[in-house]
Short mmCIF file of C-alpha atoms in Angstrom, two decimals:
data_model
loop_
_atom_site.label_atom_id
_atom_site.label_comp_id
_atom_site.label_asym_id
_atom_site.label_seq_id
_atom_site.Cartn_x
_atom_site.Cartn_y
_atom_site.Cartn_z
CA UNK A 29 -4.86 -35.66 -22.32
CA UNK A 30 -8.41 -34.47 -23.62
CA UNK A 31 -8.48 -31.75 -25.51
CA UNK A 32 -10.53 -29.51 -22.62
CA UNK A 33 -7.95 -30.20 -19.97
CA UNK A 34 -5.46 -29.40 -22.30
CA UNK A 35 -6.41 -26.01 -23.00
CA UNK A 36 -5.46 -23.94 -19.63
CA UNK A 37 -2.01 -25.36 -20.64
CA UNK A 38 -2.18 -24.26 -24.07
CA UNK A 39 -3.29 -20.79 -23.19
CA UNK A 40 -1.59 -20.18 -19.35
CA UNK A 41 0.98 -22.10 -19.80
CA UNK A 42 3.63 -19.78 -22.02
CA UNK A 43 2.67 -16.80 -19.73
CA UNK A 44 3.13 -18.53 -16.41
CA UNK A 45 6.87 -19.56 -17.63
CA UNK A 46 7.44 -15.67 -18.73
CA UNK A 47 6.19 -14.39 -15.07
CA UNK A 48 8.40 -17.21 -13.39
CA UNK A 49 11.22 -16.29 -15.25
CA UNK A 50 10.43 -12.39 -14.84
CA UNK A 51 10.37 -13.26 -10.71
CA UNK A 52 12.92 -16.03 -10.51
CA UNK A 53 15.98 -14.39 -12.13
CA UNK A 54 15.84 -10.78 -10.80
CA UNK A 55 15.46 -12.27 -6.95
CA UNK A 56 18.26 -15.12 -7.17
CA UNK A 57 20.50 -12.46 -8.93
CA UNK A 58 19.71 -9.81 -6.02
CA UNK A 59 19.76 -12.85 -3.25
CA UNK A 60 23.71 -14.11 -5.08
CA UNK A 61 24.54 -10.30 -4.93
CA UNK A 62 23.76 -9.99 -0.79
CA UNK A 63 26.30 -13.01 -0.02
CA UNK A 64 28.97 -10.49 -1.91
CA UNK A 65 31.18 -7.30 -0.69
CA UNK A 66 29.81 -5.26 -4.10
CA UNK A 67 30.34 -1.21 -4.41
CA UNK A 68 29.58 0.72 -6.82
CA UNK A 69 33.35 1.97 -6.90
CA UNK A 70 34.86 -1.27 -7.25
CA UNK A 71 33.92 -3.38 -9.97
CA UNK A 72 35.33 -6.94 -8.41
CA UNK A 73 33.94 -8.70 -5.28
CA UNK A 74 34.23 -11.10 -2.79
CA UNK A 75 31.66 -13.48 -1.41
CA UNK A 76 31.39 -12.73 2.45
CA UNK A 77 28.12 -14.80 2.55
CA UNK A 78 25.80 -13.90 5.56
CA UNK A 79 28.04 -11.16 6.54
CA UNK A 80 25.43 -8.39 5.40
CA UNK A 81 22.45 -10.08 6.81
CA UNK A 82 24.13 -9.96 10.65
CA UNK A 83 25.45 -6.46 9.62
CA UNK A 84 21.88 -5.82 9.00
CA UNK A 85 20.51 -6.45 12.14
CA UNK A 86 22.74 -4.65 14.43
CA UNK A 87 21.92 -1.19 12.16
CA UNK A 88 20.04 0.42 14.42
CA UNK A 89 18.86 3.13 11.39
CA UNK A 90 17.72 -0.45 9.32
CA UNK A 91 15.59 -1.62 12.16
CA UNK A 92 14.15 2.12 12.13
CA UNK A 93 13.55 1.47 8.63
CA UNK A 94 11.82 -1.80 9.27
CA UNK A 95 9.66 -0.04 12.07
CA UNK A 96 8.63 2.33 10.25
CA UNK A 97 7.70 0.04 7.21
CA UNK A 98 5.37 -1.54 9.90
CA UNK A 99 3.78 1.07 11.09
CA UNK A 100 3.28 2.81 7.47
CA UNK A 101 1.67 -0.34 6.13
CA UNK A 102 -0.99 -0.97 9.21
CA UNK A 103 -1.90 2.94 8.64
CA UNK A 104 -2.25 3.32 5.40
CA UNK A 105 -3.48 -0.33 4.95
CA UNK A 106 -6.56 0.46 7.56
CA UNK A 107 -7.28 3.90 6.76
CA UNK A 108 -7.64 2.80 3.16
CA UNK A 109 -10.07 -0.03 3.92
CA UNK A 110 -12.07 1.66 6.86
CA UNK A 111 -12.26 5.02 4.31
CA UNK A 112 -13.52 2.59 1.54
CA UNK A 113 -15.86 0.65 3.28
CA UNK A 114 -17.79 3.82 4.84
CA UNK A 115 -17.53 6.05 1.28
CA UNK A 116 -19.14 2.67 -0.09
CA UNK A 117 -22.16 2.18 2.22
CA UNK A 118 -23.04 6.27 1.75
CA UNK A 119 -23.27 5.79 -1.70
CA UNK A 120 -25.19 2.00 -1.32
CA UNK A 121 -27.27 4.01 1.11
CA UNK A 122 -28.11 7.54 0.39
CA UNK A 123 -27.14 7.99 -3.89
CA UNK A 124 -29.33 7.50 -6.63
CA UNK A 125 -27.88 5.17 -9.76
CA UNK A 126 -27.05 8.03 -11.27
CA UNK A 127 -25.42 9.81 -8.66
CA UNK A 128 -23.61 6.66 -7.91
CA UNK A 129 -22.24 6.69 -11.22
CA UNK A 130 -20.82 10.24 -11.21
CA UNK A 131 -19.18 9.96 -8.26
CA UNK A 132 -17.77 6.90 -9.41
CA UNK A 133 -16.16 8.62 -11.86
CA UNK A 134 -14.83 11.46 -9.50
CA UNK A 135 -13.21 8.78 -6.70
CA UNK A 136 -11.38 6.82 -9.74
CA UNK A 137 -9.69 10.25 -10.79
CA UNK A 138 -7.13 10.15 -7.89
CA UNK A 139 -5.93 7.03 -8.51
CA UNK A 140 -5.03 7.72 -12.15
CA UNK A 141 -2.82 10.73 -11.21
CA UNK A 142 0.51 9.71 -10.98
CA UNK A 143 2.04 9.79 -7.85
CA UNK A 144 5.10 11.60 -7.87
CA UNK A 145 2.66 14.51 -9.37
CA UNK A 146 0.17 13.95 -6.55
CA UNK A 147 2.66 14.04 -4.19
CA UNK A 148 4.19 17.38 -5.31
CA UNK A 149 0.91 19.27 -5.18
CA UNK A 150 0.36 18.15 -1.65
CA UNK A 151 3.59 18.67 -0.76
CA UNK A 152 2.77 22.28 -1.58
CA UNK A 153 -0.56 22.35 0.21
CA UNK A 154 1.60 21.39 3.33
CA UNK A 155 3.85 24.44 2.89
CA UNK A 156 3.72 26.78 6.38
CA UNK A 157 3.56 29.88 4.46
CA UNK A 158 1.60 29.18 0.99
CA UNK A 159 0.02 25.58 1.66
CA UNK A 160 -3.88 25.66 1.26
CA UNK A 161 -4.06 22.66 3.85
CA UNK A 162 -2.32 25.19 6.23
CA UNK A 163 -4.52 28.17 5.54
CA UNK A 164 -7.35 27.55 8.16
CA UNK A 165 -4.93 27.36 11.05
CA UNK A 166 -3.13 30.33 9.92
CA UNK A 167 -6.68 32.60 9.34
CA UNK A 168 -6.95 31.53 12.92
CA UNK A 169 -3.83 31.24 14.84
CA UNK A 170 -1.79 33.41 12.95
CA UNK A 171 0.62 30.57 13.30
CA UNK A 172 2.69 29.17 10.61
CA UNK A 173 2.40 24.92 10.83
CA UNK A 174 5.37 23.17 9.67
CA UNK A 175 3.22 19.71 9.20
CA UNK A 176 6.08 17.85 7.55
CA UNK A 177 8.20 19.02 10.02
CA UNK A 178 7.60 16.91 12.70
CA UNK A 179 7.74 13.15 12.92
CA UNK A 180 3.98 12.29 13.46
CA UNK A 181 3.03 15.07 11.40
CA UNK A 182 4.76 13.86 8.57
CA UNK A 183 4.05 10.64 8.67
CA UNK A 184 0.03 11.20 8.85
CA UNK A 185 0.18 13.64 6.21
CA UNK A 186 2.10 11.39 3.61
CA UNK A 187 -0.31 8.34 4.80
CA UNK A 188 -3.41 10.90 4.08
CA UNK A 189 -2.22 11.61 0.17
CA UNK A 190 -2.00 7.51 0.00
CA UNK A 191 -5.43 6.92 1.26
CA UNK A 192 -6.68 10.05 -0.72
CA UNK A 193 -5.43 8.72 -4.14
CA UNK A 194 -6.39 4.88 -2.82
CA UNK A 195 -9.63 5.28 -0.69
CA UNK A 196 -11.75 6.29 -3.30
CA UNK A 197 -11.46 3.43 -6.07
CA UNK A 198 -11.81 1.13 -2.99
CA UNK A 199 -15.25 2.19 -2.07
CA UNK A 200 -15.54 2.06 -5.79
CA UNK A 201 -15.00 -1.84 -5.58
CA UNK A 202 -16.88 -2.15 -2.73
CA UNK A 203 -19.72 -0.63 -3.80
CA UNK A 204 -19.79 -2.82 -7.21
CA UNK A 205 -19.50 -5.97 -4.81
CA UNK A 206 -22.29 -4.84 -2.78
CA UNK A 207 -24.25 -3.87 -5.68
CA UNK A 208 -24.17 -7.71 -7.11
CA UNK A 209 -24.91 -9.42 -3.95
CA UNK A 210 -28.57 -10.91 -3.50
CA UNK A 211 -30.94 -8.20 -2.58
CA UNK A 212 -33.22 -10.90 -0.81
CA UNK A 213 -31.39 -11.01 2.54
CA UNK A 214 -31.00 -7.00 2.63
CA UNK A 215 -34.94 -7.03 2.39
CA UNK A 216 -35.72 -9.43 4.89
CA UNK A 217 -33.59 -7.72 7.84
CA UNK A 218 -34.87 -4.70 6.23
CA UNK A 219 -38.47 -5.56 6.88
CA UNK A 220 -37.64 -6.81 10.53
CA UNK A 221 -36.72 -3.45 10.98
CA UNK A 222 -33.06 -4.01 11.37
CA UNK A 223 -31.14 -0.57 11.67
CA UNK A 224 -28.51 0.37 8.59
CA UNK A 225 -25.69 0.32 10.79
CA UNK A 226 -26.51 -3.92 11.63
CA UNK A 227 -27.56 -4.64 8.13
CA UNK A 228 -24.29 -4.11 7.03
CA UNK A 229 -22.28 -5.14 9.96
CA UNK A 230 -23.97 -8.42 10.12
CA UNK A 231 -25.26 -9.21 6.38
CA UNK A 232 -23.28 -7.37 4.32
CA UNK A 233 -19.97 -7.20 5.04
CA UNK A 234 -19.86 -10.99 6.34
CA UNK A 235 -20.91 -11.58 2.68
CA UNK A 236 -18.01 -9.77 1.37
CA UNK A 237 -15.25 -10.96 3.46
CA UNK A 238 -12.92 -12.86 1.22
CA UNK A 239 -13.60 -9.88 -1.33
CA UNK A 240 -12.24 -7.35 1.39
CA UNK A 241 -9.40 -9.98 2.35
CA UNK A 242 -8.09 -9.42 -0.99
CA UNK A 243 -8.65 -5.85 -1.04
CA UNK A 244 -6.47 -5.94 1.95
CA UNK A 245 -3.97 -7.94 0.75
CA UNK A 246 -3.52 -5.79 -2.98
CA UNK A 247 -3.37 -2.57 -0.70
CA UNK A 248 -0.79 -4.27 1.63
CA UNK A 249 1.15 -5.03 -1.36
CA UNK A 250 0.70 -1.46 -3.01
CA UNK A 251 1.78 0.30 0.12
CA UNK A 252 4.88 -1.14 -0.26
CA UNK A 253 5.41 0.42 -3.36
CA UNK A 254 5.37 3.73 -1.39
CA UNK A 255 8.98 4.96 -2.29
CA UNK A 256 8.00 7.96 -4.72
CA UNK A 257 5.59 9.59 -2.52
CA UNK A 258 7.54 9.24 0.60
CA UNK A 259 10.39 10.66 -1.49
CA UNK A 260 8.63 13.42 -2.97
CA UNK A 261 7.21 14.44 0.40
CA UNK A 262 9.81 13.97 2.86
CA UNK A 263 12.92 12.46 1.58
CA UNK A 264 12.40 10.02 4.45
CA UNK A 265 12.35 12.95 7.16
CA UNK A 266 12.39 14.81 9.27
CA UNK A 267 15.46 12.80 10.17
CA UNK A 268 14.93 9.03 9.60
CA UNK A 269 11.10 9.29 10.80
CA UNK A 270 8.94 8.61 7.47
CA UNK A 271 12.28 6.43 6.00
CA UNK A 272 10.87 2.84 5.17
CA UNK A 273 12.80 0.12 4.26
CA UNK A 274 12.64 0.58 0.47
CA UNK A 275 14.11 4.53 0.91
CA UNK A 276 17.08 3.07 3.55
CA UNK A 277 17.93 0.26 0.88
CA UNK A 278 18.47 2.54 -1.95
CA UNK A 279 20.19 5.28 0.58
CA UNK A 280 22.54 2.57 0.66
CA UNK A 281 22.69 1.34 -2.64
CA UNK A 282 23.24 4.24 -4.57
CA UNK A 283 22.96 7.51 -2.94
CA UNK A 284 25.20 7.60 0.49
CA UNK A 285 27.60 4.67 0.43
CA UNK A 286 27.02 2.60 -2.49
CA UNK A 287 26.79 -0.40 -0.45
CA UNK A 288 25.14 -2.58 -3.78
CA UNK A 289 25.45 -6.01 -2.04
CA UNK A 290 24.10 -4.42 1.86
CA UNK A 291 21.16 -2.74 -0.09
CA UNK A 292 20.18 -6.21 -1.79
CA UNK A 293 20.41 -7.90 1.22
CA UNK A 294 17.59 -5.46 2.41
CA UNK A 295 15.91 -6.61 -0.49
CA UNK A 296 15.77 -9.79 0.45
CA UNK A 297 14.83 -9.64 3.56
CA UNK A 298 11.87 -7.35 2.34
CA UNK A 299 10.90 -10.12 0.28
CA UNK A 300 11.18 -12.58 2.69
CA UNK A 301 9.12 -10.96 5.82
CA UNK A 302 6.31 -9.93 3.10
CA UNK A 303 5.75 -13.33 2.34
CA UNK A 304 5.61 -14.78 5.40
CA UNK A 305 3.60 -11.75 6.82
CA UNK A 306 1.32 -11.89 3.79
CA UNK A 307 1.00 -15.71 3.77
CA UNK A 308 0.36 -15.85 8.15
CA UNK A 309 -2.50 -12.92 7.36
CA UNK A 310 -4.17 -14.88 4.23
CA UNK A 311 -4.75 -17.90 6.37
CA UNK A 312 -5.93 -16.09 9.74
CA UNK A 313 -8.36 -14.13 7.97
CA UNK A 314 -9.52 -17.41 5.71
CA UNK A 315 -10.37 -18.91 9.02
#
């Protein structure tokens, strides 16, 4: 082997065999764990093999779960892109280079707040009585909202703190991306008097569309990772509403029945439907 093609073997090679280790062992060891009876109050167990992934599918509160994973992931997924996209052509359109740069700088801040944090201050905004989110509608009204008290409520206003921390730095991304692309195309529909709204419809954006596929795809994959501020918020509520399958799986595993070897076998399904879900979107988008 030459020494060129040698060296992405030298160099990638030792890491790739950490993260495949780091991947491999934790998922067989959860996967070996589901085909068990484990508890947390018994220390021995049983292999019942697929007896937890039946059990799974006649729980009427796990398909809930699963629903409502669904459902939070096309939200917060779309509202993130469609947010980031339009904050991004403002900026391409209407701000200076320097204005451009200070707000680039205010839309990052979000995102490096951490979450549970984030989560508690709007949590507090939401309150009926004190929340500042609340205050117009109680100058006017007189009425007292309860936002996270009802099931659509609740789930738009967690879904709005994820696309207010994640929106931002998108359009921050996008507006790099549009800002390297060839300016030559963007003057010639500009000079046949194309309107804004087509330039970027049918130039722009069609540029960046494997960009914005894997925009999509890191914010699908982030959104999953939506357990702290859907704790913080609503401790899955009211009732089961805002509970995705993450919150259900460690309701089972450690806080209501200690169920170790059910909540792994939640797991695994997770892992399962998100890569065939993300794998069946990568290649009807790459189309």
């Amino acid at each position: 082997m030459k020494l060129g093609r040698s060296l992405p073997v030298v160099f990638l090679g030792p890491a790739l065999i950490v993260l495949i280790i780091l991947a491999a062992v934790p998922t067989l060891y959860a996967f070996n764990i589901s085909l068990q009876n484990r508890t947390l109050s018994t220390p021995d167990a049983d292999y019942v093999w697929f007896a937890n992934y039946i059990a799974l599918f006649g729980d009427a509160r796990f398909l809930n779960a699963l629903w409502v994973s669904l459902k939070w992931e096309v939200l917060t997924v779309s509202a993130t892109m469609i947010v980031g996209i339009g904050l991004a052509i403002a900026m391409f359109e209407a701000a200076t280079p320097r204005w451009r740069n200070v707000l680039t700088l205010l839309f990052i801040i979000p995102v490096l707040l951490p979450r549970v944090c984030a989560a508690f201050v709007w949590k507090f905004s939401f309150h009926p009585l004190y929340g500042a989110a609340t205050w117009p509608v109680r100058a006017i009204t007189g009425e007292t909202p309860d936002i996270l008290a009802s099931p659509l409520g609740a789930m738009l206003a967690v879904a709005f703190v994820d696309v207010w921390q994640w929106g931002p730095v998108f359009a921050v991304i996008i507006l790099k991306l549009m800002e390297a692309l060839p300016p030559q195309p963007l003057e010639a529909a500009r000079i046949d008097r194309c309107k804004r709204w087509e330039i970027h419809a049918f130039i722009t954006l069609p540029m960046l569309k494997l960009p914005l596929i894997s925009l999509v795809l890191v914010k699908a994959i982030e959104s999953l990772r939506s357990f702290d501020l859907v704790y913080v918020m609503t401790r899955g509520g009211p009732g089961i509403a805002t509970e995705t399958l993450d919150m259900y799986a460690y309701s089972q595993g450690f806080i209501e029945a200690g169920k170790i070897s059910y909540a792994s076998g939640m797991a695994v399904v997770m892992l399962v439907l998100t890569v065939v879900m993300f794998t069946m979107i990568w290649k009807r988008l790459n189309r």
